[in-house]
Short mmCIF file of C-alpha atoms in Angstrom, two decimals:
data_model
loop_
_atom_site.label_atom_id
_atom_site.label_comp_id
_atom_site.label_asym_id
_atom_site.label_seq_id
_atom_site.Cartn_x
_atom_site.Cartn_y
_atom_site.Cartn_z
CA THR A 1 -17.91 -45.76 11.06
CA MET A 2 -14.29 -45.75 11.69
CA ILE A 3 -12.93 -46.13 15.22
CA PHE A 4 -9.13 -45.40 15.80
CA PHE A 5 -7.90 -46.80 18.96
CA SER A 6 -4.70 -45.87 20.86
CA SER A 7 -2.40 -48.68 20.39
CA ASN A 8 -0.78 -48.01 23.74
CA ASN A 9 -3.78 -48.13 25.62
CA HIS A 10 -5.11 -51.34 24.01
CA LYS A 11 -1.95 -53.63 24.05
CA ASN A 12 -2.25 -54.47 27.54
CA LYS A 13 -5.95 -54.83 27.49
CA ASN A 14 -6.06 -57.23 24.46
CA ASN A 15 -3.25 -59.27 26.11
CA SER A 16 -5.35 -59.59 29.22
CA SER A 17 -8.58 -60.50 27.42
CA SER A 18 -7.07 -63.18 25.45
CA SER A 19 -5.81 -64.92 28.69
CA SER A 20 -9.52 -65.31 29.93
CA SER A 21 -10.75 -66.73 26.96
CA SER A 22 -9.29 -70.21 27.21
CA ILE A 23 -11.73 -73.32 27.87
CA HIS A 24 -11.21 -75.55 30.86
CA ILE A 25 -13.22 -78.79 30.75
CA THR A 26 -14.23 -79.02 34.25
CA ARG A 27 -17.24 -78.16 36.18
CA VAL A 28 -16.02 -75.55 38.62
CA VAL A 29 -13.02 -73.92 36.76
CA PRO A 30 -15.10 -71.35 35.07
CA ILE A 31 -16.45 -69.97 38.28
CA PHE A 32 -12.89 -69.64 39.78
CA LEU A 33 -11.77 -68.15 36.60
CA PHE A 34 -14.52 -65.61 36.84
CA LEU A 35 -13.14 -64.80 40.42
CA ILE A 36 -9.74 -64.19 39.24
CA ILE A 37 -10.59 -61.91 36.52
CA GLY A 38 -12.90 -60.06 38.87
CA ILE A 39 -10.12 -59.59 41.25
CA ALA A 40 -7.88 -58.18 38.49
CA SER A 41 -10.78 -55.86 37.20
CA ALA A 42 -11.34 -54.54 40.71
CA GLU A 43 -7.72 -53.67 41.01
CA GLY A 44 -7.11 -52.33 37.69
CA PHE A 45 -9.98 -50.08 37.35
CA THR A 46 -11.28 -47.33 39.60
CA PRO A 47 -14.83 -46.84 39.49
CA ALA A 48 -16.36 -43.65 38.15
CA THR A 49 -18.53 -41.48 39.81
CA LYS A 50 -21.04 -38.81 38.82
CA THR A 51 -18.17 -36.24 39.20
CA SER A 52 -15.45 -38.16 37.48
CA ASN A 53 -13.52 -36.59 34.76
CA PHE A 54 -14.48 -39.15 32.10
CA SER A 55 -17.57 -37.36 31.59
CA GLN A 56 -15.95 -34.25 30.45
CA ARG A 57 -15.40 -33.26 26.75
CA GLN A 58 -11.77 -34.00 25.58
CA LEU A 59 -10.93 -31.13 23.18
CA ARG A 60 -7.71 -30.82 21.09
CA PRO A 61 -6.61 -27.44 21.91
CA PRO A 62 -4.90 -25.21 19.13
CA SER A 63 -1.20 -24.66 19.42
CA ILE A 64 0.09 -21.84 21.92
CA SER A 65 1.66 -19.80 19.06
CA SER A 66 -1.56 -19.74 17.14
CA ALA A 67 -3.56 -18.92 20.01
CA SER A 68 -1.11 -16.05 21.17
CA ALA A 69 -1.00 -14.58 17.68
CA ALA A 70 -4.87 -14.73 17.49
CA VAL A 71 -5.27 -12.89 20.81
CA ALA A 72 -2.63 -10.27 19.78
CA ASN A 73 -4.44 -9.46 16.60
CA ASP A 74 -7.75 -9.51 18.48
CA GLU A 75 -9.02 -12.34 16.31
CA SER A 76 -11.42 -15.25 17.41
CA ILE A 77 -9.75 -18.55 17.79
CA ASP A 78 -11.49 -21.23 15.59
CA MET A 79 -11.51 -24.18 17.82
CA PRO A 80 -11.23 -27.54 16.14
CA THR A 81 -14.27 -30.06 16.01
CA PRO A 82 -14.61 -31.53 19.43
CA LYS A 83 -12.96 -34.94 20.08
CA TYR A 84 -14.42 -37.40 22.67
CA ALA A 85 -12.34 -40.09 24.25
CA TRP A 86 -14.69 -42.80 24.70
CA SER A 87 -12.34 -45.97 24.95
CA LYS A 88 -11.25 -45.28 28.56
CA PRO A 89 -14.66 -44.63 30.20
CA THR A 90 -16.07 -47.35 28.21
CA LEU A 91 -13.75 -49.83 29.55
CA GLN A 92 -13.80 -48.51 33.24
CA LEU A 93 -17.67 -49.18 33.16
CA ALA A 94 -17.77 -52.23 30.93
CA LEU A 95 -15.04 -54.49 32.14
CA PRO A 96 -16.24 -54.72 35.76
CA ALA A 97 -19.86 -54.93 34.41
CA LEU A 98 -18.75 -57.91 32.06
CA VAL A 99 -17.23 -59.76 34.82
CA ALA A 100 -20.24 -59.14 37.06
CA SER A 101 -22.82 -59.80 34.36
CA ILE A 102 -21.30 -63.14 33.27
CA ALA A 103 -21.70 -64.61 36.67
CA ASP A 104 -25.34 -65.34 36.21
CA PRO A 105 -24.90 -67.29 33.00
CA LEU A 106 -21.73 -69.01 34.40
CA LEU A 107 -23.53 -70.14 37.30
CA SER A 108 -26.47 -71.30 35.08
CA MET A 109 -24.10 -73.30 32.86
CA MET A 110 -22.66 -75.04 35.99
CA ASP A 111 -25.94 -75.76 37.47
CA THR A 112 -26.89 -77.16 34.18
CA ALA A 113 -23.70 -79.26 33.97
CA TYR A 114 -24.49 -80.70 37.48
CA ILE A 115 -27.98 -81.34 37.03
CA GLY A 116 -27.17 -82.98 33.72
CA ARG A 117 -25.44 -85.70 35.54
CA LEU A 118 -28.61 -86.43 37.15
CA GLY A 119 -30.54 -87.64 33.99
CA LYS A 120 -32.41 -85.87 31.29
CA GLU A 121 -35.74 -85.56 33.32
CA PRO A 122 -34.12 -83.20 35.76
CA LEU A 123 -32.10 -81.38 33.06
CA ALA A 124 -35.72 -80.81 31.35
CA ALA A 125 -37.14 -79.87 34.62
CA LEU A 126 -34.47 -77.12 34.94
CA GLY A 127 -35.19 -75.83 31.51
CA VAL A 128 -38.95 -75.44 32.32
CA CYS A 129 -38.24 -74.01 35.75
CA THR A 130 -35.82 -71.53 34.37
CA SER A 131 -38.33 -70.10 31.96
CA ILE A 132 -40.76 -69.64 35.01
CA PHE A 133 -37.89 -67.75 37.03
CA TYR A 134 -37.38 -65.45 34.11
CA CYS A 135 -40.94 -64.46 33.67
CA CYS A 136 -41.26 -63.91 37.44
CA PHE A 137 -37.88 -62.36 38.36
CA TYR A 138 -36.73 -60.80 35.05
CA GLY A 139 -40.01 -58.92 34.48
CA PHE A 140 -38.75 -56.52 37.11
CA LEU A 141 -35.45 -55.57 35.29
CA ALA A 142 -37.55 -52.49 33.97
CA THR A 143 -37.08 -51.38 37.57
CA LYS A 144 -33.31 -51.57 37.17
CA THR A 145 -33.15 -49.84 33.74
CA ALA A 146 -35.48 -47.05 35.13
CA THR A 147 -33.28 -46.47 38.23
CA THR A 148 -30.04 -46.32 36.24
CA THR A 149 -31.55 -43.43 34.18
CA LEU A 150 -32.89 -41.66 37.18
CA VAL A 151 -29.73 -41.85 39.27
CA ALA A 152 -27.39 -40.91 36.43
CA SER A 153 -29.55 -37.79 35.88
CA ALA A 154 -30.10 -37.07 39.42
CA SER A 155 -29.60 -33.33 40.26
CA SER A 156 -28.04 -33.87 43.82
CA ASN A 157 -26.77 -36.74 46.00
CA GLU A 158 -29.94 -36.20 48.18
CA GLU A 159 -32.03 -36.96 44.76
CA ALA A 160 -30.00 -40.14 43.93
CA LYS A 161 -30.33 -41.26 47.48
CA LEU A 162 -34.18 -40.94 47.40
CA VAL A 163 -34.41 -42.64 44.00
CA THR A 164 -32.23 -45.59 45.32
CA SER A 165 -34.22 -46.12 48.30
CA THR A 166 -37.67 -45.98 46.70
CA SER A 167 -36.43 -48.22 43.96
CA LEU A 168 -35.20 -50.74 46.48
CA GLN A 169 -38.27 -50.80 48.48
CA LEU A 170 -40.37 -51.34 45.07
CA GLY A 171 -37.60 -54.38 44.26
CA VAL A 172 -38.34 -56.18 47.68
CA ALA A 173 -41.92 -55.72 47.59
CA ALA A 174 -41.98 -57.26 44.02
CA GLY A 175 -39.71 -60.02 45.64
CA LEU A 176 -42.22 -60.87 48.07
CA SER A 177 -45.04 -61.06 45.75
CA VAL A 178 -43.09 -63.41 43.62
CA LEU A 179 -42.40 -65.69 46.59
CA LEU A 180 -45.96 -65.83 47.44
CA PHE A 181 -47.33 -66.36 43.99
CA LEU A 182 -44.91 -69.27 43.25
CA SER A 183 -45.15 -70.85 46.82
CA PHE A 184 -49.00 -71.18 46.20
CA ARG A 185 -49.27 -71.44 42.23
CA GLY A 186 -46.19 -73.49 41.65
CA PRO A 187 -48.11 -76.35 40.10
CA GLU A 188 -50.54 -74.23 38.02
CA CYS A 189 -47.35 -72.62 36.51
CA LEU A 190 -45.90 -76.00 35.58
CA ALA A 191 -48.95 -77.00 34.03
CA MET A 192 -49.13 -73.92 31.97
CA MET A 193 -45.56 -74.80 30.69
CA GLY A 194 -46.99 -78.20 29.48
CA ILE A 195 -45.74 -80.28 32.55
CA PRO A 196 -48.77 -81.93 34.16
CA ALA A 197 -48.64 -83.54 37.28
CA THR A 198 -48.50 -87.07 35.51
CA SER A 199 -45.34 -86.29 33.79
CA ASP A 200 -42.18 -87.61 34.74
CA ILE A 201 -40.50 -84.23 34.78
CA TYR A 202 -43.06 -82.90 37.13
CA PRO A 203 -41.69 -83.96 40.64
CA HIS A 204 -38.12 -82.70 39.65
CA ALA A 205 -39.64 -79.36 38.39
CA LEU A 206 -41.86 -78.77 41.64
CA THR A 207 -38.97 -79.55 43.99
CA TYR A 208 -36.75 -76.92 42.18
CA LEU A 209 -39.46 -74.48 41.85
CA SER A 210 -40.51 -74.54 45.61
CA THR A 211 -37.01 -74.21 46.89
CA ARG A 212 -35.46 -71.70 44.74
CA CYS A 213 -38.56 -69.20 44.80
CA LEU A 214 -37.56 -68.62 48.51
CA SER A 215 -34.73 -66.38 47.36
CA ALA A 216 -37.07 -64.17 45.06
CA PRO A 217 -36.66 -60.99 47.48
CA PHE A 218 -33.03 -61.14 47.60
CA PHE A 219 -32.82 -61.74 43.83
CA LEU A 220 -34.86 -58.48 43.00
CA LEU A 221 -32.96 -56.49 45.82
CA ILE A 222 -29.86 -57.36 43.82
CA THR A 223 -31.13 -56.41 40.46
CA VAL A 224 -32.36 -52.88 41.68
CA ALA A 225 -29.17 -52.12 43.79
CA GLU A 226 -27.08 -52.90 40.64
CA GLY A 227 -29.14 -50.55 38.48
CA ALA A 228 -28.54 -47.84 41.26
CA LEU A 229 -24.84 -48.40 41.31
CA ARG A 230 -24.78 -48.20 37.64
CA GLY A 231 -26.42 -45.03 37.60
CA PHE A 232 -23.38 -43.71 39.83
CA GLY A 233 -21.14 -44.95 37.25
CA ASP A 234 -19.93 -47.55 39.91
CA THR A 235 -19.61 -51.10 38.46
CA ARG A 236 -16.88 -52.20 41.08
CA ILE A 237 -19.49 -52.93 43.86
CA PRO A 238 -21.36 -55.23 41.40
CA LEU A 239 -18.45 -57.28 40.48
CA LEU A 240 -17.75 -57.72 44.05
CA ALA A 241 -21.22 -58.92 44.70
CA SER A 242 -21.20 -61.08 41.74
CA MET A 243 -17.83 -62.56 42.97
CA ALA A 244 -19.50 -63.28 46.29
CA THR A 245 -22.43 -64.92 44.58
CA ALA A 246 -20.18 -67.32 42.32
CA PHE A 247 -17.97 -68.20 45.37
CA THR A 248 -20.97 -69.23 47.32
CA MET A 249 -22.47 -71.14 44.44
CA ALA A 250 -19.32 -72.96 43.54
CA THR A 251 -18.81 -74.12 47.12
CA MET A 252 -22.14 -74.94 48.18
CA GLU A 253 -23.80 -76.61 44.98
CA PRO A 254 -21.59 -79.66 44.97
CA LEU A 255 -21.86 -79.99 48.79
CA LEU A 256 -25.57 -79.84 48.97
CA MET A 257 -26.37 -81.71 45.77
CA PHE A 258 -23.89 -84.82 46.04
CA ALA A 259 -22.31 -84.84 49.69
CA LEU A 260 -25.61 -84.32 51.41
CA GLY A 261 -27.53 -86.02 48.57
CA TRP A 262 -30.32 -83.29 48.09
CA HIS A 263 -29.83 -83.57 44.41
CA ILE A 264 -31.99 -81.19 42.48
CA ARG A 265 -33.15 -79.54 45.63
CA GLY A 266 -29.62 -78.97 46.66
CA SER A 267 -29.00 -77.13 43.28
CA ALA A 268 -31.86 -74.74 44.09
CA ALA A 269 -30.77 -74.22 47.48
CA ALA A 270 -27.21 -73.34 46.32
CA MET A 271 -28.67 -70.82 43.97
CA GLY A 272 -30.68 -69.22 46.60
CA LEU A 273 -27.81 -68.91 49.15
CA SER A 274 -25.58 -67.45 46.48
CA GLN A 275 -28.18 -64.65 45.90
CA VAL A 276 -28.51 -64.07 49.82
CA SER A 277 -24.72 -63.34 49.87
CA GLY A 278 -24.84 -61.09 46.96
CA ALA A 279 -27.53 -59.04 48.70
CA LEU A 280 -25.77 -58.84 51.66
CA VAL A 281 -22.65 -57.19 49.76
CA TYR A 282 -25.24 -54.69 48.24
CA SER A 283 -26.69 -53.81 51.42
CA TYR A 284 -23.39 -53.23 53.16
CA TYR A 285 -21.87 -51.09 50.37
CA LEU A 286 -25.17 -49.00 49.81
CA ARG A 287 -25.57 -48.09 53.45
CA LYS A 288 -21.77 -47.15 53.43
CA ARG A 289 -22.08 -45.00 50.36
CA PHE A 290 -24.87 -42.89 51.70
CA SER A 291 -23.85 -42.55 55.38
CA SER A 292 -20.34 -41.34 54.25
CA SER A 293 -19.91 -37.62 54.29
CA SER A 294 -17.25 -37.78 51.59
CA VAL A 295 -19.90 -39.08 49.10
CA GLU A 296 -22.02 -35.80 49.76
CA LYS A 297 -19.23 -33.42 49.46
CA SER A 298 -18.19 -35.10 46.03
CA LYS A 299 -21.82 -34.10 44.57
CA ASP A 300 -22.79 -30.58 44.18
CA ALA A 301 -20.27 -29.18 46.65
CA GLY A 302 -20.87 -25.49 47.43
CA GLU A 303 -24.13 -25.64 45.38
CA ASN A 304 -27.67 -25.16 46.52
CA VAL A 305 -30.21 -28.12 46.10
CA ASP A 306 -32.12 -28.13 42.82
CA LYS A 307 -35.50 -26.60 43.39
CA ASN A 308 -36.52 -28.97 40.52
CA MET A 309 -35.41 -32.21 42.69
CA LEU A 310 -37.95 -35.09 42.24
CA THR A 311 -39.99 -35.96 45.36
CA LYS A 312 -40.69 -39.67 46.41
CA SER A 313 -43.95 -39.48 44.71
CA GLY A 314 -42.54 -38.14 41.71
CA ILE A 315 -39.73 -40.64 41.67
CA ILE A 316 -42.48 -43.38 42.15
CA ALA A 317 -44.52 -41.95 39.41
CA THR A 318 -41.74 -41.88 37.02
CA ILE A 319 -40.66 -45.32 37.57
CA VAL A 320 -44.11 -46.47 37.28
CA LYS A 321 -44.56 -44.73 34.15
CA ALA A 322 -40.99 -46.17 32.77
CA ASN A 323 -41.82 -49.50 34.28
CA ALA A 324 -45.18 -49.64 32.27
CA SER A 325 -43.31 -49.68 29.17
CA MET A 326 -40.39 -51.65 30.17
CA ILE A 327 -42.47 -54.40 31.75
CA LEU A 328 -44.28 -54.50 28.60
CA LYS A 329 -40.98 -55.01 26.95
CA GLN A 330 -39.43 -57.25 29.43
CA GLY A 331 -42.69 -59.15 29.67
CA SER A 332 -43.03 -59.63 26.00
CA LEU A 333 -39.48 -61.07 25.90
CA LEU A 334 -40.00 -63.49 28.71
CA PHE A 335 -43.22 -64.65 27.41
CA THR A 336 -41.45 -65.33 24.09
CA TRP A 337 -38.57 -67.37 25.71
CA ALA A 338 -41.17 -69.32 27.99
CA TYR A 339 -43.20 -70.07 24.90
CA ALA A 340 -40.18 -71.26 22.96
CA THR A 341 -39.47 -73.63 25.93
CA LYS A 342 -43.21 -74.71 25.88
CA THR A 343 -42.99 -75.45 22.12
CA ALA A 344 -39.70 -77.48 22.71
CA ALA A 345 -41.30 -79.40 25.64
CA LYS A 346 -43.88 -80.80 22.96
CA PHE A 347 -40.97 -82.30 20.96
CA GLY A 348 -39.83 -84.49 23.77
CA ALA A 349 -37.30 -84.52 26.64
CA ALA A 350 -34.26 -84.71 24.37
CA GLN A 351 -35.29 -81.49 22.42
CA VAL A 352 -36.28 -79.45 25.54
CA ALA A 353 -32.88 -80.59 27.22
CA ALA A 354 -30.99 -79.50 24.20
CA HIS A 355 -33.00 -76.15 24.24
CA GLN A 356 -32.05 -75.66 27.81
CA VAL A 357 -28.26 -76.23 27.15
CA ALA A 358 -28.22 -73.97 24.14
CA LEU A 359 -29.98 -71.14 26.03
CA SER A 360 -27.57 -71.47 29.00
CA PHE A 361 -24.51 -71.42 26.69
CA TRP A 362 -26.33 -68.65 24.53
CA MET A 363 -26.70 -66.56 27.65
CA VAL A 364 -23.17 -66.58 28.62
CA PHE A 365 -22.22 -64.61 25.59
CA ALA A 366 -25.40 -62.55 25.71
CA TYR A 367 -24.11 -61.12 28.96
CA ILE A 368 -20.84 -60.58 27.59
CA LEU A 369 -22.32 -58.54 24.46
CA ASP A 370 -24.42 -56.73 26.97
CA ALA A 371 -21.60 -55.38 29.14
CA VAL A 372 -20.92 -52.78 26.60
CA SER A 373 -24.45 -51.66 26.83
CA VAL A 374 -24.00 -50.73 30.50
CA SER A 375 -21.49 -48.23 29.37
CA ALA A 376 -23.74 -47.00 26.47
CA GLN A 377 -26.61 -46.28 28.62
CA ILE A 378 -24.62 -44.44 31.39
CA LEU A 379 -22.47 -42.40 28.91
CA LEU A 380 -25.53 -41.38 26.88
CA SER A 381 -27.54 -40.49 29.90
CA LYS A 382 -24.76 -38.14 31.13
CA ALA A 383 -24.36 -36.51 27.66
CA ARG A 384 -28.11 -35.77 27.56
CA THR A 385 -27.85 -34.25 31.13
CA ARG A 386 -25.26 -31.64 29.66
CA LYS A 387 -27.58 -31.13 26.61
CA SER A 388 -24.70 -31.71 24.28
CA VAL A 389 -26.12 -32.99 20.82
CA ASP A 390 -22.39 -33.59 19.62
CA GLU A 391 -21.56 -35.50 22.64
CA VAL A 392 -24.89 -37.74 22.32
CA ARG A 393 -24.01 -38.49 18.49
CA SER A 394 -20.50 -39.35 19.25
CA VAL A 395 -21.45 -41.62 21.92
CA THR A 396 -23.89 -43.41 19.57
CA LYS A 397 -21.35 -43.64 16.58
CA TYR A 398 -18.64 -45.32 18.82
CA MET A 399 -20.97 -47.73 20.54
CA THR A 400 -22.61 -48.81 17.34
CA SER A 401 -19.18 -49.58 15.97
CA VAL A 402 -18.18 -51.41 19.17
CA ALA A 403 -21.45 -53.63 18.95
CA VAL A 404 -20.34 -54.64 15.46
CA ILE A 405 -16.72 -55.57 16.19
CA GLN A 406 -17.78 -57.61 19.45
CA GLY A 407 -20.47 -59.20 17.53
CA LEU A 408 -18.08 -60.47 15.03
CA ILE A 409 -15.60 -61.75 17.64
CA ILE A 410 -18.43 -63.78 19.57
CA THR A 411 -19.45 -65.24 16.32
CA LEU A 412 -15.90 -66.69 15.60
CA ILE A 413 -15.72 -67.88 19.32
CA ILE A 414 -19.05 -69.81 19.46
CA ALA A 415 -18.12 -71.30 15.91
CA GLY A 416 -14.94 -72.75 17.29
CA LEU A 417 -16.45 -73.93 20.43
CA ALA A 418 -19.53 -75.60 18.80
CA PRO A 419 -18.04 -79.01 18.22
CA TYR A 420 -16.84 -79.25 21.99
CA VAL A 421 -20.00 -77.96 23.73
CA PRO A 422 -22.49 -80.69 23.54
CA SER A 423 -20.22 -83.27 25.27
CA PHE A 424 -19.49 -80.82 28.29
CA PHE A 425 -22.96 -80.61 29.28
CA THR A 426 -24.47 -84.05 28.66
CA THR A 427 -23.68 -87.65 27.54
CA ASP A 428 -27.11 -88.36 26.01
CA GLU A 429 -26.71 -88.94 22.36
CA ALA A 430 -30.25 -87.58 21.40
CA VAL A 431 -29.55 -84.23 23.10
CA ILE A 432 -25.83 -84.12 21.75
CA ALA A 433 -27.18 -84.60 18.17
CA GLN A 434 -29.66 -81.81 18.63
CA LEU A 435 -27.06 -79.57 19.83
CA LYS A 436 -24.67 -80.04 17.02
CA THR A 437 -27.20 -78.52 14.65
CA LEU A 438 -28.32 -75.85 16.84
CA LEU A 439 -25.08 -74.15 17.86
CA PRO A 440 -23.86 -73.06 14.53
CA VAL A 441 -27.09 -71.12 14.22
CA LEU A 442 -26.57 -69.39 17.46
CA SER A 443 -23.11 -68.06 16.12
CA MET A 444 -24.63 -66.34 13.18
CA GLN A 445 -27.16 -64.44 15.09
CA GLN A 446 -24.37 -62.68 17.39
CA VAL A 447 -23.58 -59.54 15.39
CA LEU A 448 -27.44 -58.75 15.25
CA ILE A 449 -27.92 -59.66 19.12
CA SER A 450 -24.95 -57.18 19.76
CA LEU A 451 -26.40 -54.38 17.83
CA THR A 452 -29.67 -54.85 19.51
CA PHE A 453 -28.42 -54.87 23.01
CA VAL A 454 -26.46 -51.62 22.41
CA ALA A 455 -29.21 -49.87 20.35
CA GLU A 456 -31.69 -50.79 23.12
CA ALA A 457 -29.30 -49.15 25.77
CA LEU A 458 -28.70 -46.07 23.91
CA ALA A 459 -32.83 -45.59 23.51
CA ALA A 460 -33.06 -46.57 27.23
CA GLY A 461 -30.39 -43.97 28.09
CA GLY A 462 -32.44 -41.51 25.95
CA SER A 463 -35.77 -42.32 27.93
CA GLN A 464 -37.35 -43.88 24.96
CA PHE A 465 -39.13 -46.37 27.14
CA THR A 466 -42.59 -46.32 25.23
CA LEU A 467 -41.04 -47.24 21.90
CA LEU A 468 -38.90 -49.95 23.30
CA GLY A 469 -41.93 -51.48 25.06
CA VAL A 470 -44.39 -51.25 21.90
CA GLY A 471 -41.61 -52.50 19.59
CA THR A 472 -40.48 -55.35 21.68
CA ALA A 473 -44.40 -56.46 22.30
CA LEU A 474 -44.88 -56.41 18.48
CA SER A 475 -41.67 -58.37 17.82
CA ALA A 476 -42.71 -60.93 20.31
CA LEU A 477 -45.97 -61.43 18.66
CA ALA A 478 -44.42 -62.07 15.41
CA ALA A 479 -42.03 -64.44 16.99
CA ILE A 480 -44.65 -66.52 18.74
CA THR A 481 -46.71 -66.60 15.52
CA LEU A 482 -43.67 -68.03 13.74
CA MET A 483 -42.81 -70.52 16.51
CA ALA A 484 -46.27 -71.77 16.63
CA ASN A 485 -45.88 -73.74 13.48
CA ALA A 486 -42.19 -74.88 14.27
CA THR A 487 -41.55 -78.59 14.03
CA SER A 488 -38.02 -78.71 15.84
CA VAL A 489 -35.91 -76.82 18.26
CA LEU A 490 -33.83 -75.68 15.38
CA GLU A 491 -36.92 -73.94 13.69
CA ILE A 492 -37.69 -72.31 17.05
CA TRP A 493 -34.36 -70.49 16.96
CA THR A 494 -34.13 -69.86 13.22
CA ARG A 495 -37.65 -68.52 12.95
CA GLY A 496 -39.20 -67.15 16.20
CA ILE A 497 -36.06 -66.12 17.98
CA LEU A 498 -34.27 -64.45 15.03
CA ALA A 499 -37.52 -62.52 14.11
CA MET A 500 -37.88 -61.46 17.64
CA PHE A 501 -34.17 -59.73 17.51
CA ILE A 502 -34.89 -58.26 14.06
CA GLY A 503 -38.05 -56.60 15.41
CA ARG A 504 -36.30 -55.47 18.76
CA PHE A 505 -33.38 -53.71 16.72
CA SER A 506 -35.71 -52.11 14.29
CA ALA A 507 -37.65 -50.40 17.24
CA ALA A 508 -34.52 -49.67 19.08
CA GLY A 509 -32.85 -48.14 16.09
CA ILE A 510 -35.77 -45.64 15.70
CA GLY A 511 -35.49 -44.69 19.39
CA MET A 512 -31.70 -44.16 18.83
CA LEU A 513 -32.01 -41.84 15.75
CA ASN A 514 -34.74 -39.83 17.91
CA VAL A 515 -32.45 -39.43 20.76
CA ASN A 516 -29.69 -38.06 18.30
CA GLY A 517 -32.43 -35.53 16.85
CA LEU A 518 -32.39 -37.23 13.58
CA LEU A 519 -36.10 -37.76 13.47
CA PRO A 520 -37.66 -34.33 13.54
CA LYS A 521 -41.30 -35.47 13.63
CA LEU A 522 -40.76 -37.32 16.85
CA LYS A 523 -40.67 -35.26 20.23
CA PHE A 524 -37.33 -35.01 21.61
CA THR A 525 -37.53 -34.61 25.24
CA TYR A 526 -35.47 -35.19 28.32
CA LEU A 527 -36.38 -36.99 31.37
CA ARG A 528 -37.65 -34.00 33.37
CA LYS A 529 -39.21 -31.39 31.11
CA GLY A 530 -38.74 -28.89 33.84
CA LYS A 531 -34.86 -29.17 33.58
CA ALA A 532 -34.53 -29.28 29.84
CA LYS A 533 -32.79 -26.39 28.29
CA LYS A 534 -32.30 -25.05 24.74
CA GLU A 535 -29.02 -26.31 23.05
CA GLU A 536 -26.50 -23.26 22.81
#
């Protein structure tokens, strides 16, 4: 697929992006660099709302003379094929989402760098606890994905508000459940991860786990709130929340860890406080959005409320139904990552520490690649709401092409950074030796990862939740089977992780084709059947 970008629109954007790619070998500079880029993004891009003009079809009109002649001769005007301008809305949504999304892996990288100075046992403990938190926290990302699709396709502001409030209640309730579970069952979780009470890693891991779990309700509130705002097409508020989170983490972590001598407990406490600050930002702006009369007027002005508007019970049923599939998907992924960490733990502290460093480094670029997925899901959801097959296919072609291009770029970046990354995170020679063989493998997987993220976003925007869930579960099963016989961390990544992404891309590709109406044997439905209309 060929993409023709406007040179005038992209000169400045390319120049600005190149300035943010320089590497500073310090501990805190990446966070402040993130803050600077965030401010620039917030100033340079206006958040899109449900009524913004980028959702409209961009047609190239015929010339005035030909149109006049056709009207004079009572002839019909043969309009050219519709052309859609996706570059501008993609950047408006993806750039703030990119800066906001990389906050979490940047914080994780800084966390890893600080804890790495405490020794390999605390660093290994961080790797084990990170996998546990992924299983407990990120399993509820399904609510975020379902909320985005529901809000983007809401028929009125009242329905969008109801979706948001219901999802937030579910998120906070889930956070409290996670808090109670980890508070009482933390030691059992560590034992399941291969860290018994007799291990040298155990005291560090239990300290980190018991401290950070206190922020679970705030983290899940952030997760659901971000999904709701993405559904509105607003990526500016998530950016501001991420900036608040990064600033809190960058200032509190060295203070608590070293100045106050809390060590690994200080790292967990700083992470929790940063999530509290982000939750406060989301709470303030969501309350402001729904209490403002201007928001109500900007949606469905002069129109009656849709009779098919979802009720609260209907929203819960829809979210639960979508979550049943998406939790299967997310749970399968998290179990696979946790199993990878558990397998690495069997090889010793050096290998599991290398796995944690590689995962932290990989996550930064995974979030960068995933930023375009935000645009893909939102734009395709809106295109489906307008029942335009041409528009849906145009979004799909454009986003797939962008996925390939950004995957190639990230491949080159990781390959260039690979010789310098190990010494940035640790001084342990055994860990550095493992990383030098592992990072080149990570770089070669980036195109596949980029395509997988975008394809899954397009399928999710098309409500292909069941297909994504089943496909990911089967991929996870294959990955775990391959990792069971691994003899090193390198084989974990070259066998299990690679197989997982191949399976995920295959399942998402089928869903993407179905959304585009290219698989007639599969039922092509919209989110709510009562609102579906025949294509004119």
